[in-house]
Amino acid sequence: MASNAQRRDVTRERILKAAARLLSEEGPSAVTTRRVAHEAGLQPPALYRLFQDKDDLLDATAEHVFAGHLANKLTTAPSDDPVEDLRAGWNLQIGFGLANPYVFGLLLDPARARDTPGQAKGLLILAERVHRIAAAGRLRVSEERAINLIHSAGIGTVHTLLALPPERSDPHLADAAFEAIARAVLTDEPAAPAQDPAAVIASFRSLLPDLPNLTEAEAALLDEWLQR
């Protein structure tokens, strides 16, 4: 027999799936508690036992859809080329934003902005891909700067493409944006010290957690020196 917690989870999943359909097809205005309850085959009070109000339901729905996207993203095993993996991740993220404009808008709305588990996990996936590039000696800037540049460029690219009218849509804009970011943060080949000291430093910083015989404080101090 299912426990109360299990029944609660099943009900929550039904509600979020119904809300996600409405959000995708008709936008945030369609995601009312009465409409969602009807679509989920429930009475409105069932929603209020799980969500405070419509805004809470909208936030949870956007997070639910984005979590599903991340789960699919994590099923792709890394290849031998970390740069191509970064490109693939970029394309997936751009594709998600364009296919889910309402979710994208809710997640990044400054009036609603807050850290969510999905957004944190998404940044962690990006950080891991950038770290692999640094370890391969292909990063010309710090990992932190690369992550921020890639993240902000992705958001800006999706915003721009969604805002463009159909007659002015540019199917190559996302590829051009990635190439511009790649030129800013990547080296053409693994760097030798005489070629690009910044890339060597970025690569060395990526190895700090694995260096033996360093205390946590010593590793932090070394990292600070390298950043300077």
PDB file of C-alpha atoms in Angstrom:
ATOM      1  CA  MET A   1       0.000   0.000   0.000  1.00  0.00           C
ATOM      2  CA  ALA A   2       1.339   3.435  -0.963  1.00  0.00           C
ATOM      3  CA  SER A   3       2.292   5.775   1.846  1.00  0.00           C
ATOM      4  CA  ASN A   4       0.938   9.294   2.201  1.00  0.00           C
ATOM      5  CA  ALA A   5       4.242  10.672   0.946  1.00  0.00           C
ATOM      6  CA  GLN A   6       4.106   8.443  -2.142  1.00  0.00           C
ATOM      7  CA  ARG A   7       0.520   9.437  -2.905  1.00  0.00           C
ATOM      8  CA  ARG A   8       1.496  13.067  -2.449  1.00  0.00           C
ATOM      9  CA  ASP A   9       4.384  12.662  -4.923  1.00  0.00           C
ATOM     10  CA  VAL A  10       2.129  10.973  -7.488  1.00  0.00           C
ATOM     11  CA  THR A  11      -0.437  13.762  -7.182  1.00  0.00           C
ATOM     12  CA  ARG A  12       2.249  16.420  -7.486  1.00  0.00           C
ATOM     13  CA  GLU A  13       3.594  14.767 -10.627  1.00  0.00           C
ATOM     14  CA  ARG A  14       0.106  14.700 -12.191  1.00  0.00           C
ATOM     15  CA  ILE A  15      -0.347  18.384 -11.428  1.00  0.00           C
ATOM     16  CA  LEU A  16       3.034  19.393 -12.830  1.00  0.00           C
ATOM     17  CA  LYS A  17       2.545  17.388 -16.024  1.00  0.00           C
ATOM     18  CA  ALA A  18      -0.826  19.024 -16.598  1.00  0.00           C
ATOM     19  CA  ALA A  19       0.593  22.475 -15.843  1.00  0.00           C
ATOM     20  CA  ALA A  20       3.554  21.848 -18.155  1.00  0.00           C
ATOM     21  CA  ARG A  21       1.214  21.005 -21.042  1.00  0.00           C
ATOM     22  CA  LEU A  22      -0.789  24.170 -20.515  1.00  0.00           C
ATOM     23  CA  LEU A  23       2.338  26.282 -20.157  1.00  0.00           C
ATOM     24  CA  SER A  24       3.831  24.892 -23.348  1.00  0.00           C
ATOM     25  CA  GLU A  25       0.670  25.236 -25.421  1.00  0.00           C
ATOM     26  CA  GLU A  26      -0.906  28.436 -24.107  1.00  0.00           C
ATOM     27  CA  GLY A  27       1.574  30.244 -21.858  1.00  0.00           C
ATOM     28  CA  PRO A  28       1.607  31.271 -18.185  1.00  0.00           C
ATOM     29  CA  SER A  29      -1.858  32.851 -18.250  1.00  0.00           C
ATOM     30  CA  ALA A  30      -3.394  29.420 -18.872  1.00  0.00           C
ATOM     31  CA  VAL A  31      -1.799  27.927 -15.760  1.00  0.00           C
ATOM     32  CA  THR A  32      -4.573  28.702 -13.290  1.00  0.00           C
ATOM     33  CA  THR A  33      -5.254  26.445 -10.331  1.00  0.00           C
ATOM     34  CA  ARG A  34      -8.776  25.687 -11.578  1.00  0.00           C
ATOM     35  CA  ARG A  35      -7.632  24.878 -15.118  1.00  0.00           C
ATOM     36  CA  VAL A  36      -4.707  22.749 -13.972  1.00  0.00           C
ATOM     37  CA  ALA A  37      -6.870  20.864 -11.492  1.00  0.00           C
ATOM     38  CA  HIS A  38      -9.370  20.082 -14.260  1.00  0.00           C
ATOM     39  CA  GLU A  39      -6.626  18.890 -16.624  1.00  0.00           C
ATOM     40  CA  ALA A  40      -5.118  16.714 -13.883  1.00  0.00           C
ATOM     41  CA  GLY A  41      -8.502  15.233 -12.932  1.00  0.00           C
ATOM     42  CA  LEU A  42      -8.418  16.731  -9.451  1.00  0.00           C
ATOM     43  CA  GLN A  43     -10.342  19.233  -7.367  1.00  0.00           C
ATOM     44  CA  PRO A  44      -8.737  22.697  -6.868  1.00  0.00           C
ATOM     45  CA  PRO A  45      -8.166  22.159  -3.131  1.00  0.00           C
ATOM     46  CA  ALA A  46      -5.731  19.362  -4.019  1.00  0.00           C
ATOM     47  CA  LEU A  47      -3.450  21.962  -5.607  1.00  0.00           C
ATOM     48  CA  TYR A  48      -3.513  24.258  -2.607  1.00  0.00           C
ATOM     49  CA  ARG A  49      -2.300  21.441  -0.408  1.00  0.00           C
ATOM     50  CA  LEU A  50       0.869  21.298  -2.538  1.00  0.00           C
ATOM     51  CA  PHE A  51       1.347  24.839  -3.906  1.00  0.00           C
ATOM     52  CA  GLN A  52       0.814  28.157  -2.173  1.00  0.00           C
ATOM     53  CA  ASP A  53      -0.570  30.012  -5.194  1.00  0.00           C
ATOM     54  CA  LYS A  54      -0.330  30.344  -8.956  1.00  0.00           C
ATOM     55  CA  ASP A  55       3.177  31.811  -8.820  1.00  0.00           C
ATOM     56  CA  ASP A  56       4.392  28.888  -6.739  1.00  0.00           C
ATOM     57  CA  LEU A  57       2.807  26.483  -9.238  1.00  0.00           C
ATOM     58  CA  LEU A  58       4.396  28.310 -12.198  1.00  0.00           C
ATOM     59  CA  ASP A  59       7.837  28.230 -10.595  1.00  0.00           C
ATOM     60  CA  ALA A  60       7.506  24.523  -9.820  1.00  0.00           C
ATOM     61  CA  THR A  61       6.309  23.797 -13.360  1.00  0.00           C
ATOM     62  CA  ALA A  62       9.250  25.603 -14.966  1.00  0.00           C
ATOM     63  CA  GLU A  63      11.640  23.757 -12.673  1.00  0.00           C
ATOM     64  CA  HIS A  64       9.934  20.434 -13.515  1.00  0.00           C
ATOM     65  CA  VAL A  65      10.345  20.954 -17.269  1.00  0.00           C
ATOM     66  CA  PHE A  66      13.948  22.111 -16.919  1.00  0.00           C
ATOM     67  CA  ALA A  67      14.807  19.155 -14.670  1.00  0.00           C
ATOM     68  CA  GLY A  68      13.538  16.812 -17.382  1.00  0.00           C
ATOM     69  CA  HIS A  69      15.790  18.544 -19.908  1.00  0.00           C
ATOM     70  CA  LEU A  70      18.800  18.167 -17.610  1.00  0.00           C
ATOM     71  CA  ALA A  71      18.047  14.492 -17.041  1.00  0.00           C
ATOM     72  CA  ASN A  72      18.195  13.907 -20.798  1.00  0.00           C
ATOM     73  CA  LYS A  73      21.388  15.932 -20.994  1.00  0.00           C
ATOM     74  CA  LEU A  74      23.059  13.774 -18.356  1.00  0.00           C
ATOM     75  CA  THR A  75      22.349  10.572 -20.285  1.00  0.00           C
ATOM     76  CA  THR A  76      24.886  11.596 -22.948  1.00  0.00           C
ATOM     77  CA  ALA A  77      28.278  10.098 -22.163  1.00  0.00           C
ATOM     78  CA  PRO A  78      31.288  12.415 -22.622  1.00  0.00           C
ATOM     79  CA  SER A  79      33.351  11.915 -25.756  1.00  0.00           C
ATOM     80  CA  ASP A  80      37.116  12.113 -26.196  1.00  0.00           C
ATOM     81  CA  ASP A  81      36.800  15.735 -27.367  1.00  0.00           C
ATOM     82  CA  PRO A  82      35.773  18.105 -24.542  1.00  0.00           C
ATOM     83  CA  VAL A  83      35.382  21.035 -26.952  1.00  0.00           C
ATOM     84  CA  GLU A  84      32.860  19.130 -29.073  1.00  0.00           C
ATOM     85  CA  ASP A  85      31.063  18.132 -25.880  1.00  0.00           C
ATOM     86  CA  LEU A  86      30.829  21.823 -24.983  1.00  0.00           C
ATOM     87  CA  ARG A  87      29.439  22.590 -28.437  1.00  0.00           C
ATOM     88  CA  ALA A  88      26.882  19.784 -28.104  1.00  0.00           C
ATOM     89  CA  GLY A  89      25.813  21.105 -24.702  1.00  0.00           C
ATOM     90  CA  TRP A  90      25.494  24.619 -26.142  1.00  0.00           C
ATOM     91  CA  ASN A  91      23.281  23.366 -28.974  1.00  0.00           C
ATOM     92  CA  LEU A  92      21.072  21.422 -26.545  1.00  0.00           C
ATOM     93  CA  GLN A  93      20.669  24.435 -24.287  1.00  0.00           C
ATOM     94  CA  ILE A  94      19.844  26.793 -27.159  1.00  0.00           C
ATOM     95  CA  GLY A  95      17.395  24.239 -28.540  1.00  0.00           C
ATOM     96  CA  PHE A  96      15.695  23.891 -25.164  1.00  0.00           C
ATOM     97  CA  GLY A  97      15.278  27.656 -24.792  1.00  0.00           C
ATOM     98  CA  LEU A  98      13.794  28.035 -28.267  1.00  0.00           C
ATOM     99  CA  ALA A  99      11.455  25.059 -27.835  1.00  0.00           C
ATOM    100  CA  ASN A 100      10.323  26.189 -24.373  1.00  0.00           C
ATOM    101  CA  PRO A 101      10.089  29.996 -24.488  1.00  0.00           C
ATOM    102  CA  TYR A 102       7.653  30.254 -21.588  1.00  0.00           C
ATOM    103  CA  VAL A 103       9.783  28.071 -19.322  1.00  0.00           C
ATOM    104  CA  PHE A 104      12.894  29.989 -20.371  1.00  0.00           C
ATOM    105  CA  GLY A 105      11.162  33.274 -19.581  1.00  0.00           C
ATOM    106  CA  LEU A 106       9.995  32.109 -16.150  1.00  0.00           C
ATOM    107  CA  LEU A 107      13.395  30.751 -15.143  1.00  0.00           C
ATOM    108  CA  LEU A 108      15.155  33.986 -16.078  1.00  0.00           C
ATOM    109  CA  ASP A 109      12.517  36.572 -15.222  1.00  0.00           C
ATOM    110  CA  PRO A 110      14.327  39.132 -12.989  1.00  0.00           C
ATOM    111  CA  ALA A 111      11.113  39.653 -11.030  1.00  0.00           C
ATOM    112  CA  ARG A 112      10.987  35.955 -10.164  1.00  0.00           C
ATOM    113  CA  ALA A 113      14.682  35.102 -10.305  1.00  0.00           C
ATOM    114  CA  ARG A 114      15.920  32.785  -7.597  1.00  0.00           C
ATOM    115  CA  ASP A 115      18.365  29.942  -7.425  1.00  0.00           C
ATOM    116  CA  THR A 116      16.728  26.592  -8.079  1.00  0.00           C
ATOM    117  CA  PRO A 117      18.132  23.042  -7.970  1.00  0.00           C
ATOM    118  CA  GLY A 118      17.747  22.814 -11.744  1.00  0.00           C
ATOM    119  CA  GLN A 119      19.668  26.006 -12.434  1.00  0.00           C
ATOM    120  CA  ALA A 120      22.395  24.948 -10.016  1.00  0.00           C
ATOM    121  CA  LYS A 121      22.670  21.546 -11.692  1.00  0.00           C
ATOM    122  CA  GLY A 122      22.783  23.163 -15.132  1.00  0.00           C
ATOM    123  CA  LEU A 123      25.698  25.366 -14.092  1.00  0.00           C
ATOM    124  CA  LEU A 124      27.427  22.335 -12.572  1.00  0.00           C
ATOM    125  CA  ILE A 125      27.170  20.466 -15.884  1.00  0.00           C
ATOM    126  CA  LEU A 126      28.660  23.482 -17.678  1.00  0.00           C
ATOM    127  CA  ALA A 127      31.417  23.747 -15.058  1.00  0.00           C
ATOM    128  CA  GLU A 128      32.338  20.094 -15.510  1.00  0.00           C
ATOM    129  CA  ARG A 129      32.612  20.509 -19.283  1.00  0.00           C
ATOM    130  CA  VAL A 130      34.743  23.625 -18.920  1.00  0.00           C
ATOM    131  CA  HIS A 131      36.933  21.810 -16.379  1.00  0.00           C
ATOM    132  CA  ARG A 132      37.621  19.010 -18.891  1.00  0.00           C
ATOM    133  CA  ILE A 133      38.679  21.612 -21.448  1.00  0.00           C
ATOM    134  CA  ALA A 134      41.011  23.249 -18.927  1.00  0.00           C
ATOM    135  CA  ALA A 135      42.539  19.882 -18.051  1.00  0.00           C
ATOM    136  CA  ALA A 136      43.197  19.317 -21.752  1.00  0.00           C
ATOM    137  CA  GLY A 137      45.135  22.594 -21.956  1.00  0.00           C
ATOM    138  CA  ARG A 138      42.619  24.249 -24.287  1.00  0.00           C
ATOM    139  CA  LEU A 139      41.374  27.069 -22.026  1.00  0.00           C
ATOM    140  CA  ARG A 140      42.904  30.545 -22.392  1.00  0.00           C
ATOM    141  CA  VAL A 141      40.973  32.139 -19.495  1.00  0.00           C
ATOM    142  CA  SER A 142      40.079  31.000 -15.993  1.00  0.00           C
ATOM    143  CA  GLU A 143      37.371  28.394 -15.616  1.00  0.00           C
ATOM    144  CA  GLU A 144      35.247  30.910 -13.740  1.00  0.00           C
ATOM    145  CA  ARG A 145      35.391  33.452 -16.563  1.00  0.00           C
ATOM    146  CA  ALA A 146      34.739  30.807 -19.221  1.00  0.00           C
ATOM    147  CA  ILE A 147      31.655  29.573 -17.355  1.00  0.00           C
ATOM    148  CA  ASN A 148      30.280  33.097 -16.952  1.00  0.00           C
ATOM    149  CA  LEU A 149      30.940  34.028 -20.583  1.00  0.00           C
ATOM    150  CA  ILE A 150      29.367  30.857 -21.980  1.00  0.00           C
ATOM    151  CA  HIS A 151      26.374  31.049 -19.640  1.00  0.00           C
ATOM    152  CA  SER A 152      25.632  34.702 -20.359  1.00  0.00           C
ATOM    153  CA  ALA A 153      26.155  34.295 -24.117  1.00  0.00           C
ATOM    154  CA  GLY A 154      23.737  31.369 -24.198  1.00  0.00           C
ATOM    155  CA  ILE A 155      21.049  33.335 -22.394  1.00  0.00           C
ATOM    156  CA  GLY A 156      21.551  36.335 -24.664  1.00  0.00           C
ATOM    157  CA  THR A 157      21.429  34.212 -27.810  1.00  0.00           C
ATOM    158  CA  VAL A 158      18.126  32.601 -26.847  1.00  0.00           C
ATOM    159  CA  HIS A 159      16.640  35.974 -25.830  1.00  0.00           C
ATOM    160  CA  THR A 160      17.646  37.486 -29.163  1.00  0.00           C
ATOM    161  CA  LEU A 161      16.320  34.611 -31.271  1.00  0.00           C
ATOM    162  CA  LEU A 162      13.013  34.571 -29.411  1.00  0.00           C
ATOM    163  CA  ALA A 163      12.620  38.330 -29.839  1.00  0.00           C
ATOM    164  CA  LEU A 164      13.316  38.379 -33.580  1.00  0.00           C
ATOM    165  CA  PRO A 165      10.250  38.374 -35.857  1.00  0.00           C
ATOM    166  CA  PRO A 166      10.083  35.333 -38.181  1.00  0.00           C
ATOM    167  CA  GLU A 167      11.123  37.315 -41.249  1.00  0.00           C
ATOM    168  CA  ARG A 168      14.335  38.418 -39.497  1.00  0.00           C
ATOM    169  CA  SER A 169      15.196  35.086 -37.872  1.00  0.00           C
ATOM    170  CA  ASP A 170      18.841  34.061 -38.278  1.00  0.00           C
ATOM    171  CA  PRO A 171      19.272  30.247 -38.284  1.00  0.00           C
ATOM    172  CA  HIS A 172      23.043  30.618 -38.001  1.00  0.00           C
ATOM    173  CA  LEU A 173      23.129  33.058 -35.090  1.00  0.00           C
ATOM    174  CA  ALA A 174      23.596  30.400 -32.388  1.00  0.00           C
ATOM    175  CA  ASP A 175      26.510  28.813 -34.271  1.00  0.00           C
ATOM    176  CA  ALA A 176      28.132  32.212 -34.817  1.00  0.00           C
ATOM    177  CA  ALA A 177      27.709  33.058 -31.127  1.00  0.00           C
ATOM    178  CA  PHE A 178      29.381  29.811 -30.100  1.00  0.00           C
ATOM    179  CA  GLU A 179      32.300  30.436 -32.463  1.00  0.00           C
ATOM    180  CA  ALA A 180      32.757  33.921 -30.997  1.00  0.00           C
ATOM    181  CA  ILE A 181      32.784  32.522 -27.457  1.00  0.00           C
ATOM    182  CA  ALA A 182      35.151  29.737 -28.508  1.00  0.00           C
ATOM    183  CA  ARG A 183      37.625  32.280 -29.874  1.00  0.00           C
ATOM    184  CA  ALA A 184      37.425  34.197 -26.601  1.00  0.00           C
ATOM    185  CA  VAL A 185      37.974  31.296 -24.205  1.00  0.00           C
ATOM    186  CA  LEU A 186      39.680  28.468 -26.129  1.00  0.00           C
ATOM    187  CA  THR A 187      43.092  27.908 -27.638  1.00  0.00           C
ATOM    188  CA  ASP A 188      43.444  26.246 -31.037  1.00  0.00           C
ATOM    189  CA  GLU A 189      45.648  23.478 -29.631  1.00  0.00           C
ATOM    190  CA  PRO A 190      46.864  22.418 -26.158  1.00  0.00           C
ATOM    191  CA  ALA A 191      49.206  25.203 -25.142  1.00  0.00           C
ATOM    192  CA  ALA A 192      52.915  24.968 -24.411  1.00  0.00           C
ATOM    193  CA  PRO A 193      54.341  27.435 -21.867  1.00  0.00           C
ATOM    194  CA  ALA A 194      55.966  29.571 -24.545  1.00  0.00           C
ATOM    195  CA  GLN A 195      52.718  29.808 -26.514  1.00  0.00           C
ATOM    196  CA  ASP A 196      50.034  30.777 -24.045  1.00  0.00           C
ATOM    197  CA  PRO A 197      50.900  31.074 -20.342  1.00  0.00           C
ATOM    198  CA  ALA A 198      47.270  31.810 -19.446  1.00  0.00           C
ATOM    199  CA  ALA A 199      46.175  28.484 -20.912  1.00  0.00           C
ATOM    200  CA  VAL A 200      48.889  26.646 -19.009  1.00  0.00           C
ATOM    201  CA  ILE A 201      47.815  28.303 -15.762  1.00  0.00           C
ATOM    202  CA  ALA A 202      44.170  27.405 -16.417  1.00  0.00           C
ATOM    203  CA  SER A 203      45.184  23.810 -17.081  1.00  0.00           C
ATOM    204  CA  PHE A 204      47.322  23.647 -13.932  1.00  0.00           C
ATOM    205  CA  ARG A 205      44.516  25.094 -11.786  1.00  0.00           C
ATOM    206  CA  SER A 206      42.243  22.282 -12.988  1.00  0.00           C
ATOM    207  CA  LEU A 207      44.690  19.761 -11.491  1.00  0.00           C
ATOM    208  CA  LEU A 208      44.915  21.332  -8.023  1.00  0.00           C
ATOM    209  CA  PRO A 209      42.270  19.093  -6.389  1.00  0.00           C
ATOM    210  CA  ASP A 210      44.277  16.021  -7.407  1.00  0.00           C
ATOM    211  CA  LEU A 211      47.727  17.176  -6.291  1.00  0.00           C
ATOM    212  CA  PRO A 212      49.104  14.987  -3.479  1.00  0.00           C
ATOM    213  CA  ASN A 213      50.684  16.229  -0.258  1.00  0.00           C
ATOM    214  CA  LEU A 214      48.940  19.626  -0.242  1.00  0.00           C
ATOM    215  CA  THR A 215      46.679  20.654   2.594  1.00  0.00           C
ATOM    216  CA  GLU A 216      43.409  22.386   1.754  1.00  0.00           C
ATOM    217  CA  ALA A 217      44.880  25.719   2.847  1.00  0.00           C
ATOM    218  CA  GLU A 218      48.022  25.214   0.741  1.00  0.00           C
ATOM    219  CA  ALA A 219      45.955  24.332  -2.331  1.00  0.00           C
ATOM    220  CA  ALA A 220      43.793  27.430  -1.803  1.00  0.00           C
ATOM    221  CA  LEU A 221      46.880  29.649  -1.486  1.00  0.00           C
ATOM    222  CA  LEU A 222      48.430  28.189  -4.625  1.00  0.00           C
ATOM    223  CA  ASP A 223      45.152  28.715  -6.492  1.00  0.00           C
ATOM    224  CA  GLU A 224      45.109  32.364  -5.361  1.00  0.00           C
ATOM    225  CA  TRP A 225      48.658  32.869  -6.672  1.00  0.00           C
ATOM    226  CA  LEU A 226      47.771  31.284 -10.003  1.00  0.00           C
ATOM    227  CA  GLN A 227      44.738  33.513 -10.410  1.00  0.00           C
ATOM    228  CA  ARG A 228      46.939  36.576  -9.913  1.00  0.00           C
TER     229      ARG A 228
END
